[in-house]
Amino acid sequence: MTMTVEELIGKELFKVVAEGDDLSRQVTGIFCCDLLSVAMGRAPSDSAWVTVMGNVNTIAVATLADVSCVILAEGAQADEMCLARARQQGVTLLATEEPVFEAALRVHELIHG
Amino acid sequence: MTPANIAGMAAIKGLDVIAVTDHNSCKNCPAVLAAAEEYGILAIPGMEINTSEEVHAVCLFEELKAAMEFDAYVYDRLFPFPNKEEIFGRQQIYNTDDQVCGTVPNLLINAADISFEGLWELVRGYGGIMFPAHVDKTANSLIANLGFIPPDSKFTAAEVKDLKKLHPLKKANPYLESCRIISNSDAHYLEHIHEPELTLQVEEKSVKGVLQALMNMK
């Protein structure tokens, strides 16, 4: 099973920091990692990427890896440059106070019931 | 930002010394050093390396030749991931006539397969010094990425972006008490180059003199 970014937002599990250009795109999996150099090569496209890294390069990597959204866990904040880049690149940026595993588990449960 | 307008801006600001520290690259050092010489400014060849832990550290070298050898060493250890200009920007190389003479194909912002552990010794082997960059930041800093300063560290200086954070940082990380603390503009754009507000006492105004001042632990 999959769901769209819009449906994920609609569950109101996460705070919406920035809404991307294409909310109808599918979320087909979850990827968790904070090292951008690893995420760059390994994050599957159309996945929800859970990380605590909220800087401008996070958005660059999200665009490159073509993930469907970024979820900032552990209350991590997107800095100003990150937010501006997310809006510019049309990347959906969500946030939660929950730890990385729990945040990922919520998405997993939604996808796999 | 071209080498000539970096040197020109440094001259207008009245800076004595600048350091060129592109991410994982020294390839623009020859051009900036040449431009700085024309403006009568001392320029130090260097690099802001991104280690395998994604810790940013500034490496400064006494000799341009050694910096270029270090550049080759680092480039060999970068993941061969081609740069995408529309996402990460251009990676141009300038010549000493301030003209673009090449482009670096692989993405430079990536982490190099070089650990922070052993980086001091590695850079010393090229006649340079290394200090962790923006240790107060929450991303790409030694303290944020490793969680603490490794007790067997050998670096003698540390850079802090916001000096107001220095006191709590020192309390939490006593290693910093013995370090020469510096702050720099970390300018990615011409307009971000600082005024000459902070000074460093040196024995002699030379690259060697600056490196020695940064190596003199308190």
mmCIF file of C-alpha atoms in Angstrom:
data_model
loop_
_atom_site.group_PDB
_atom_site.id
_atom_site.type_symbol
_atom_site.label_atom_id
_atom_site.label_comp_id
_atom_site.label_asym_id
_atom_site.label_seq_id
_atom_site.Cartn_x
_atom_site.Cartn_y
_atom_site.Cartn_z
ATOM 1 C CA MET A 1 0.000 0.000 0.000
ATOM 2 C CA THR A 2 1.064 3.541 -0.520
ATOM 3 C CA MET A 3 -0.318 6.962 0.246
ATOM 4 C CA THR A 4 0.228 10.450 -1.051
ATOM 5 C CA VAL A 5 2.060 13.269 0.662
ATOM 6 C CA GLU A 6 -1.288 15.039 0.950
ATOM 7 C CA GLU A 7 -2.777 12.050 2.778
ATOM 8 C CA LEU A 8 0.237 11.944 5.091
ATOM 9 C CA ILE A 9 -0.214 15.627 5.902
ATOM 10 C CA GLY A 10 -3.934 14.988 6.438
ATOM 11 C CA LYS A 11 -3.173 12.526 9.245
ATOM 12 C CA GLU A 12 -1.902 15.513 11.254
ATOM 13 C CA LEU A 13 0.890 13.479 12.818
ATOM 14 C CA PHE A 14 3.485 15.999 11.741
ATOM 15 C CA LYS A 15 3.758 19.749 11.728
ATOM 16 C CA VAL A 16 3.878 21.131 8.189
ATOM 17 C CA VAL A 17 6.939 23.352 7.863
ATOM 18 C CA ALA A 18 6.761 23.748 4.088
ATOM 19 C CA GLU A 19 4.325 22.354 1.555
ATOM 20 C CA GLY A 20 5.924 21.068 -1.598
ATOM 21 C CA ASP A 21 4.883 21.536 -5.228
ATOM 22 C CA ASP A 22 3.430 18.101 -5.705
ATOM 23 C CA LEU A 23 1.338 16.827 -2.832
ATOM 24 C CA SER A 24 -0.132 14.072 -4.979
ATOM 25 C CA ARG A 25 3.146 12.188 -5.179
ATOM 26 C CA GLN A 26 3.340 8.805 -3.519
ATOM 27 C CA VAL A 27 5.121 7.903 -0.311
ATOM 28 C CA THR A 28 6.252 4.352 -0.925
ATOM 29 C CA GLY A 29 8.732 3.819 1.890
ATOM 30 C CA ILE A 30 10.779 5.363 4.688
ATOM 31 C CA PHE A 31 14.470 6.176 4.875
ATOM 32 C CA CYS A 32 16.293 7.157 8.087
ATOM 33 C CA CYS A 33 19.776 8.675 8.114
ATOM 34 C CA ASP A 34 21.470 11.888 9.186
ATOM 35 C CA LEU A 35 24.681 11.758 7.192
ATOM 36 C CA LEU A 36 23.847 13.625 3.999
ATOM 37 C CA SER A 37 26.575 11.844 2.059
ATOM 38 C CA VAL A 38 24.901 8.522 2.819
ATOM 39 C CA ALA A 39 21.366 9.763 2.192
ATOM 40 C CA MET A 40 22.471 11.237 -1.124
ATOM 41 C CA GLY A 41 23.295 7.847 -2.591
ATOM 42 C CA ARG A 42 20.920 5.593 -0.670
ATOM 43 C CA ALA A 43 17.607 7.327 0.004
ATOM 44 C CA PRO A 44 15.098 5.660 -2.350
ATOM 45 C CA SER A 45 13.028 7.988 -4.506
ATOM 46 C CA ASP A 46 9.461 8.498 -3.281
ATOM 47 C CA SER A 47 10.469 7.696 0.302
ATOM 48 C CA ALA A 48 9.765 9.802 3.373
ATOM 49 C CA TRP A 49 13.219 10.748 4.670
ATOM 50 C CA VAL A 50 13.457 11.076 8.453
ATOM 51 C CA THR A 51 16.444 13.029 9.753
ATOM 52 C CA VAL A 52 17.544 15.570 12.362
ATOM 53 C CA MET A 53 19.585 17.582 9.866
ATOM 54 C CA GLY A 54 17.693 20.768 9.050
ATOM 55 C CA ASN A 55 20.144 22.723 6.957
ATOM 56 C CA VAL A 56 20.184 23.901 3.381
ATOM 57 C CA ASN A 57 22.018 20.820 2.157
ATOM 58 C CA THR A 58 19.232 18.598 3.469
ATOM 59 C CA ILE A 59 16.951 20.094 0.819
ATOM 60 C CA ALA A 60 19.593 19.745 -1.878
ATOM 61 C CA VAL A 61 19.958 16.056 -1.045
ATOM 62 C CA ALA A 62 16.176 15.602 -0.852
ATOM 63 C CA THR A 63 15.872 17.075 -4.359
ATOM 64 C CA LEU A 64 18.713 14.971 -5.682
ATOM 65 C CA ALA A 65 17.427 11.731 -4.159
ATOM 66 C CA ASP A 66 13.887 12.718 -5.204
ATOM 67 C CA VAL A 67 12.298 11.742 -1.902
ATOM 68 C CA SER A 68 8.629 12.570 -1.512
ATOM 69 C CA CYS A 69 9.093 14.511 1.727
ATOM 70 C CA VAL A 70 11.530 15.248 4.545
ATOM 71 C CA ILE A 71 10.518 14.714 8.176
ATOM 72 C CA LEU A 72 12.616 16.502 10.778
ATOM 73 C CA ALA A 73 12.507 14.420 13.975
ATOM 74 C CA GLU A 74 13.546 15.080 17.593
ATOM 75 C CA GLY A 75 12.253 18.641 17.404
ATOM 76 C CA ALA A 76 15.063 19.548 14.992
ATOM 77 C CA GLN A 77 14.525 22.963 13.464
ATOM 78 C CA ALA A 78 14.912 23.901 9.831
ATOM 79 C CA ASP A 79 17.167 26.939 9.682
ATOM 80 C CA GLU A 80 16.227 29.944 7.546
ATOM 81 C CA MET A 81 18.273 28.882 4.525
ATOM 82 C CA CYS A 82 16.777 25.396 4.699
ATOM 83 C CA LEU A 83 13.248 26.756 4.778
ATOM 84 C CA ALA A 84 13.898 29.153 1.914
ATOM 85 C CA ARG A 85 15.418 26.374 -0.186
ATOM 86 C CA ALA A 86 12.533 23.996 0.580
ATOM 87 C CA ARG A 87 10.071 26.597 -0.693
ATOM 88 C CA GLN A 88 12.202 27.353 -3.718
ATOM 89 C CA GLN A 89 12.665 23.698 -4.661
ATOM 90 C CA GLY A 90 9.100 22.732 -3.771
ATOM 91 C CA VAL A 91 10.106 20.131 -1.197
ATOM 92 C CA THR A 92 7.593 19.116 1.479
ATOM 93 C CA LEU A 93 9.150 19.578 4.902
ATOM 94 C CA LEU A 94 7.439 18.133 7.983
ATOM 95 C CA ALA A 95 8.509 18.140 11.625
ATOM 96 C CA THR A 96 7.875 16.279 14.851
ATOM 97 C CA GLU A 97 9.111 16.207 18.439
ATOM 98 C CA GLU A 98 9.227 12.410 18.258
ATOM 99 C CA PRO A 99 12.502 10.486 17.878
ATOM 100 C CA VAL A 100 13.572 9.243 14.450
ATOM 101 C CA PHE A 101 12.410 5.645 14.989
ATOM 102 C CA GLU A 102 8.957 6.575 16.262
ATOM 103 C CA ALA A 103 8.456 9.109 13.470
ATOM 104 C CA ALA A 104 9.435 6.509 10.886
ATOM 105 C CA LEU A 105 7.196 3.922 12.530
ATOM 106 C CA ARG A 106 4.154 6.210 12.209
ATOM 107 C CA VAL A 107 4.713 6.469 8.467
ATOM 108 C CA HIS A 108 5.393 2.738 8.217
ATOM 109 C CA GLU A 109 2.121 1.945 9.980
ATOM 110 C CA LEU A 110 0.224 4.246 7.661
ATOM 111 C CA ILE A 111 1.748 2.675 4.564
ATOM 112 C CA HIS A 112 1.510 -0.932 5.690
ATOM 113 C CA GLY A 113 -1.592 -0.690 7.863
ATOM 114 C CA MET B 1 32.952 35.871 -6.414
ATOM 115 C CA THR B 2 36.083 35.714 -8.501
ATOM 116 C CA PRO B 3 39.632 35.556 -7.124
ATOM 117 C CA ALA B 4 40.295 39.166 -8.154
ATOM 118 C CA ASN B 5 37.167 40.564 -6.555
ATOM 119 C CA ILE B 6 37.765 38.565 -3.373
ATOM 120 C CA ALA B 7 41.248 40.077 -3.120
ATOM 121 C CA GLY B 8 39.882 43.501 -4.105
ATOM 122 C CA MET B 9 37.164 43.365 -1.455
ATOM 123 C CA ALA B 10 39.707 42.252 1.155
ATOM 124 C CA ALA B 11 41.837 45.271 0.214
ATOM 125 C CA ILE B 12 38.859 47.654 0.484
ATOM 126 C CA LYS B 13 37.988 46.209 3.890
ATOM 127 C CA GLY B 14 41.580 46.700 5.013
ATOM 128 C CA LEU B 15 42.240 43.040 5.794
ATOM 129 C CA ASP B 16 45.886 42.007 6.208
ATOM 130 C CA VAL B 17 45.422 38.273 5.759
ATOM 131 C CA ILE B 18 42.798 36.079 4.119
ATOM 132 C CA ALA B 19 42.548 32.315 3.747
ATOM 133 C CA VAL B 20 40.961 30.518 0.794
ATOM 134 C CA THR B 21 39.094 27.476 2.016
ATOM 135 C CA ASP B 22 36.685 26.010 -0.501
ATOM 136 C CA HIS B 23 34.846 22.847 0.476
ATOM 137 C CA ASN B 24 37.146 19.876 -0.194
ATOM 138 C CA SER B 25 39.176 21.829 -2.747
ATOM 139 C CA CYS B 26 42.324 23.927 -3.064
ATOM 140 C CA LYS B 27 41.902 24.319 -6.809
ATOM 141 C CA ASN B 28 41.245 28.059 -6.624
ATOM 142 C CA CYS B 29 44.171 28.751 -4.302
ATOM 143 C CA PRO B 30 46.704 29.534 -7.073
ATOM 144 C CA ALA B 31 44.366 32.168 -8.536
ATOM 145 C CA VAL B 32 43.449 33.788 -5.215
ATOM 146 C CA LEU B 33 47.066 33.826 -4.008
ATOM 147 C CA ALA B 34 48.120 35.553 -7.224
ATOM 148 C CA ALA B 35 45.300 38.110 -7.006
ATOM 149 C CA ALA B 36 46.031 38.791 -3.331
ATOM 150 C CA GLU B 37 49.694 39.388 -4.086
ATOM 151 C CA GLU B 38 48.720 42.080 -6.577
ATOM 152 C CA TYR B 39 46.648 43.811 -3.901
ATOM 153 C CA GLY B 40 49.389 43.434 -1.296
ATOM 154 C CA ILE B 41 47.363 41.056 0.842
ATOM 155 C CA LEU B 42 48.666 37.881 2.407
ATOM 156 C CA ALA B 43 46.586 34.880 1.289
ATOM 157 C CA ILE B 44 46.887 31.461 2.907
ATOM 158 C CA PRO B 45 46.163 28.384 0.783
ATOM 159 C CA GLY B 46 43.636 26.129 2.481
ATOM 160 C CA MET B 47 40.563 23.952 2.364
ATOM 161 C CA GLU B 48 37.438 23.417 4.440
ATOM 162 C CA ILE B 49 37.429 19.656 4.480
ATOM 163 C CA ASN B 50 34.235 17.676 5.060
ATOM 164 C CA THR B 51 35.331 14.536 6.910
ATOM 165 C CA SER B 52 33.645 11.130 6.746
ATOM 166 C CA GLU B 53 31.752 12.131 9.913
ATOM 167 C CA GLU B 54 30.589 15.271 8.047
ATOM 168 C CA VAL B 55 32.623 17.416 10.402
ATOM 169 C CA HIS B 56 33.877 20.593 8.735
ATOM 170 C CA ALA B 57 37.499 21.465 9.510
ATOM 171 C CA VAL B 58 39.686 24.214 8.115
ATOM 172 C CA CYS B 59 43.092 23.122 6.823
ATOM 173 C CA LEU B 60 45.737 25.788 6.184
ATOM 174 C CA PHE B 61 49.044 25.153 4.459
ATOM 175 C CA GLU B 62 52.359 26.909 4.513
ATOM 176 C CA GLU B 63 53.088 26.105 0.869
ATOM 177 C CA LEU B 64 50.785 26.259 -2.130
ATOM 178 C CA LYS B 65 52.419 23.172 -3.616
ATOM 179 C CA ALA B 66 51.624 21.104 -0.525
ATOM 180 C CA ALA B 67 48.051 22.425 -0.539
ATOM 181 C CA MET B 68 47.643 21.248 -4.143
ATOM 182 C CA GLU B 69 49.040 17.828 -3.223
ATOM 183 C CA PHE B 70 46.565 17.652 -0.353
ATOM 184 C CA ASP B 71 43.814 18.672 -2.803
ATOM 185 C CA ALA B 72 44.649 15.671 -4.987
ATOM 186 C CA TYR B 73 44.679 13.378 -1.935
ATOM 187 C CA VAL B 74 41.216 14.561 -0.872
ATOM 188 C CA TYR B 75 39.723 14.499 -4.377
ATOM 189 C CA ASP B 76 40.731 10.830 -4.687
ATOM 190 C CA ARG B 77 38.763 10.148 -1.514
ATOM 191 C CA LEU B 78 35.574 11.908 -2.527
ATOM 192 C CA PHE B 79 32.637 9.786 -3.566
ATOM 193 C CA PRO B 80 32.652 10.085 -7.375
ATOM 194 C CA PHE B 81 29.241 11.662 -7.522
ATOM 195 C CA PRO B 82 28.870 14.142 -10.375
ATOM 196 C CA ASN B 83 27.897 17.676 -9.366
ATOM 197 C CA LYS B 84 24.431 18.831 -10.369
ATOM 198 C CA GLU B 85 24.837 22.549 -10.945
ATOM 199 C CA GLU B 86 21.122 23.302 -10.752
ATOM 200 C CA ILE B 87 21.044 21.932 -7.205
ATOM 201 C CA PHE B 88 24.497 22.545 -5.743
ATOM 202 C CA GLY B 89 25.778 25.413 -7.880
ATOM 203 C CA ARG B 90 28.795 25.702 -10.147
ATOM 204 C CA GLN B 91 32.252 24.414 -9.230
ATOM 205 C CA GLN B 92 34.450 26.621 -11.348
ATOM 206 C CA ILE B 93 38.223 26.866 -11.304
ATOM 207 C CA TYR B 94 39.802 30.238 -12.056
ATOM 208 C CA ASN B 95 43.226 30.928 -13.493
ATOM 209 C CA THR B 96 45.593 33.716 -12.459
ATOM 210 C CA ASP B 97 44.018 36.002 -15.117
ATOM 211 C CA ASP B 98 40.702 35.799 -13.264
ATOM 212 C CA GLN B 99 39.175 33.703 -16.026
ATOM 213 C CA VAL B 100 37.314 30.423 -15.608
ATOM 214 C CA CYS B 101 39.668 27.713 -16.794
ATOM 215 C CA GLY B 102 37.842 24.597 -15.702
ATOM 216 C CA THR B 103 35.075 22.931 -13.746
ATOM 217 C CA VAL B 104 35.382 20.313 -11.023
ATOM 218 C CA PRO B 105 33.208 17.369 -12.155
ATOM 219 C CA ASN B 106 32.558 15.554 -8.861
ATOM 220 C CA LEU B 107 30.451 17.070 -6.118
ATOM 221 C CA LEU B 108 32.712 18.841 -3.610
ATOM 222 C CA ILE B 109 30.242 19.349 -0.749
ATOM 223 C CA ASN B 110 30.165 15.608 -0.135
ATOM 224 C CA ALA B 111 31.997 13.939 2.727
ATOM 225 C CA ALA B 112 35.516 12.762 1.930
ATOM 226 C CA ASP B 113 36.531 9.271 2.994
ATOM 227 C CA ILE B 114 38.915 10.789 5.535
ATOM 228 C CA SER B 115 38.149 10.588 9.254
ATOM 229 C CA PHE B 116 38.474 13.482 11.692
ATOM 230 C CA GLU B 117 40.503 10.990 13.693
ATOM 231 C CA GLY B 118 44.031 11.325 12.361
ATOM 232 C CA LEU B 119 43.271 14.468 10.351
ATOM 233 C CA TRP B 120 45.684 16.573 12.402
ATOM 234 C CA GLU B 121 48.584 14.213 11.636
ATOM 235 C CA LEU B 122 47.537 13.949 7.992
ATOM 236 C CA VAL B 123 47.518 17.719 7.479
ATOM 237 C CA ARG B 124 50.777 18.149 9.437
ATOM 238 C CA GLY B 125 52.279 15.718 6.932
ATOM 239 C CA TYR B 126 51.569 18.330 4.256
ATOM 240 C CA GLY B 127 53.117 21.088 6.382
ATOM 241 C CA GLY B 128 49.722 22.435 7.376
ATOM 242 C CA ILE B 129 47.477 22.790 10.379
ATOM 243 C CA MET B 130 43.835 21.915 10.963
ATOM 244 C CA PHE B 131 41.181 23.325 13.238
ATOM 245 C CA PRO B 132 37.493 22.397 13.566
ATOM 246 C CA ALA B 133 35.178 24.957 11.946
ATOM 247 C CA HIS B 134 32.104 26.615 13.518
ATOM 248 C CA VAL B 135 32.142 24.323 16.572
ATOM 249 C CA ASP B 136 29.077 26.170 17.901
ATOM 250 C CA LYS B 137 26.866 25.202 14.972
ATOM 251 C CA THR B 138 24.314 22.398 15.135
ATOM 252 C CA ALA B 139 25.307 20.908 11.778
ATOM 253 C CA ASN B 140 28.668 19.876 10.346
ATOM 254 C CA SER B 141 30.502 20.760 13.540
ATOM 255 C CA LEU B 142 32.872 18.580 15.534
ATOM 256 C CA ILE B 143 30.806 18.877 18.701
ATOM 257 C CA ALA B 144 27.392 18.432 17.066
ATOM 258 C CA ASN B 145 28.408 15.549 14.824
ATOM 259 C CA LEU B 146 30.605 13.539 17.205
ATOM 260 C CA GLY B 147 28.794 14.662 20.342
ATOM 261 C CA PHE B 148 32.016 15.666 22.105
ATOM 262 C CA ILE B 149 35.638 16.559 21.440
ATOM 263 C CA PRO B 150 37.653 13.325 21.264
ATOM 264 C CA PRO B 151 39.988 13.416 24.279
ATOM 265 C CA ASP B 152 43.008 12.375 22.199
ATOM 266 C CA SER B 153 42.570 15.364 19.847
ATOM 267 C CA LYS B 154 45.671 17.316 18.903
ATOM 268 C CA PHE B 155 44.280 20.435 17.232
ATOM 269 C CA THR B 156 45.409 23.696 18.807
ATOM 270 C CA ALA B 157 42.786 26.153 17.566
ATOM 271 C CA ALA B 158 39.021 26.109 17.111
ATOM 272 C CA GLU B 159 36.707 28.379 15.196
ATOM 273 C CA VAL B 160 33.493 29.706 16.690
ATOM 274 C CA LYS B 161 30.918 31.445 14.527
ATOM 275 C CA ASP B 162 29.052 33.191 17.337
ATOM 276 C CA LEU B 163 31.497 34.231 20.052
ATOM 277 C CA LYS B 164 28.600 34.783 22.454
ATOM 278 C CA LYS B 165 28.344 30.991 22.657
ATOM 279 C CA LEU B 166 31.975 30.562 23.655
ATOM 280 C CA HIS B 167 31.544 30.569 27.422
ATOM 281 C CA PRO B 168 28.974 27.746 27.635
ATOM 282 C CA LEU B 169 30.885 25.855 24.941
ATOM 283 C CA LYS B 170 34.082 25.995 27.001
ATOM 284 C CA LYS B 171 32.230 24.873 30.119
ATOM 285 C CA ALA B 172 30.846 21.848 28.317
ATOM 286 C CA ASN B 173 34.088 21.152 26.437
ATOM 287 C CA PRO B 174 37.121 21.915 28.625
ATOM 288 C CA TYR B 175 39.444 20.977 25.737
ATOM 289 C CA LEU B 176 38.603 24.365 24.225
ATOM 290 C CA GLU B 177 40.198 26.117 27.229
ATOM 291 C CA SER B 178 43.606 25.281 25.837
ATOM 292 C CA CYS B 179 42.741 26.245 22.254
ATOM 293 C CA ARG B 180 43.346 29.427 20.386
ATOM 294 C CA ILE B 181 39.753 30.482 19.677
ATOM 295 C CA ILE B 182 39.191 32.299 16.440
ATOM 296 C CA SER B 183 36.174 33.528 14.513
ATOM 297 C CA ASN B 184 36.067 34.180 10.789
ATOM 298 C CA SER B 185 33.617 35.383 8.198
ATOM 299 C CA ASP B 186 33.256 31.980 6.479
ATOM 300 C CA ALA B 187 32.198 34.149 3.546
ATOM 301 C CA HIS B 188 30.444 32.260 0.759
ATOM 302 C CA TYR B 189 29.521 35.573 -0.886
ATOM 303 C CA LEU B 190 31.505 38.768 -1.406
ATOM 304 C CA GLU B 191 29.205 40.793 0.850
ATOM 305 C CA HIS B 192 29.760 38.366 3.718
ATOM 306 C CA ILE B 193 33.460 39.205 4.065
ATOM 307 C CA HIS B 194 33.911 40.698 7.541
ATOM 308 C CA GLU B 195 35.393 44.030 8.507
ATOM 309 C CA PRO B 196 38.814 43.711 10.211
ATOM 310 C CA GLU B 197 37.313 43.515 13.707
ATOM 311 C CA LEU B 198 39.338 40.641 15.137
ATOM 312 C CA THR B 199 43.108 40.419 15.237
ATOM 313 C CA LEU B 200 45.699 37.705 15.646
ATOM 314 C CA GLN B 201 49.119 38.512 17.072
ATOM 315 C CA VAL B 202 51.906 37.018 14.976
ATOM 316 C CA GLU B 203 55.690 36.972 15.263
ATOM 317 C CA GLU B 204 56.012 37.727 11.565
ATOM 318 C CA LYS B 205 53.479 38.663 8.917
ATOM 319 C CA SER B 206 53.785 35.572 6.792
ATOM 320 C CA VAL B 207 51.821 32.372 6.240
ATOM 321 C CA LYS B 208 54.267 30.637 8.555
ATOM 322 C CA GLY B 209 53.754 33.347 11.168
ATOM 323 C CA VAL B 210 49.953 32.909 11.104
ATOM 324 C CA LEU B 211 50.178 29.118 11.248
ATOM 325 C CA GLN B 212 52.564 29.340 14.197
ATOM 326 C CA ALA B 213 50.240 31.708 16.041
ATOM 327 C CA LEU B 214 47.415 29.206 15.554
ATOM 328 C CA MET B 215 49.613 26.388 16.844
ATOM 329 C CA ASN B 216 50.632 28.103 20.053
ATOM 330 C CA MET B 217 48.307 26.555 22.562
ATOM 331 C CA LYS B 218 47.639 28.559 25.658
#
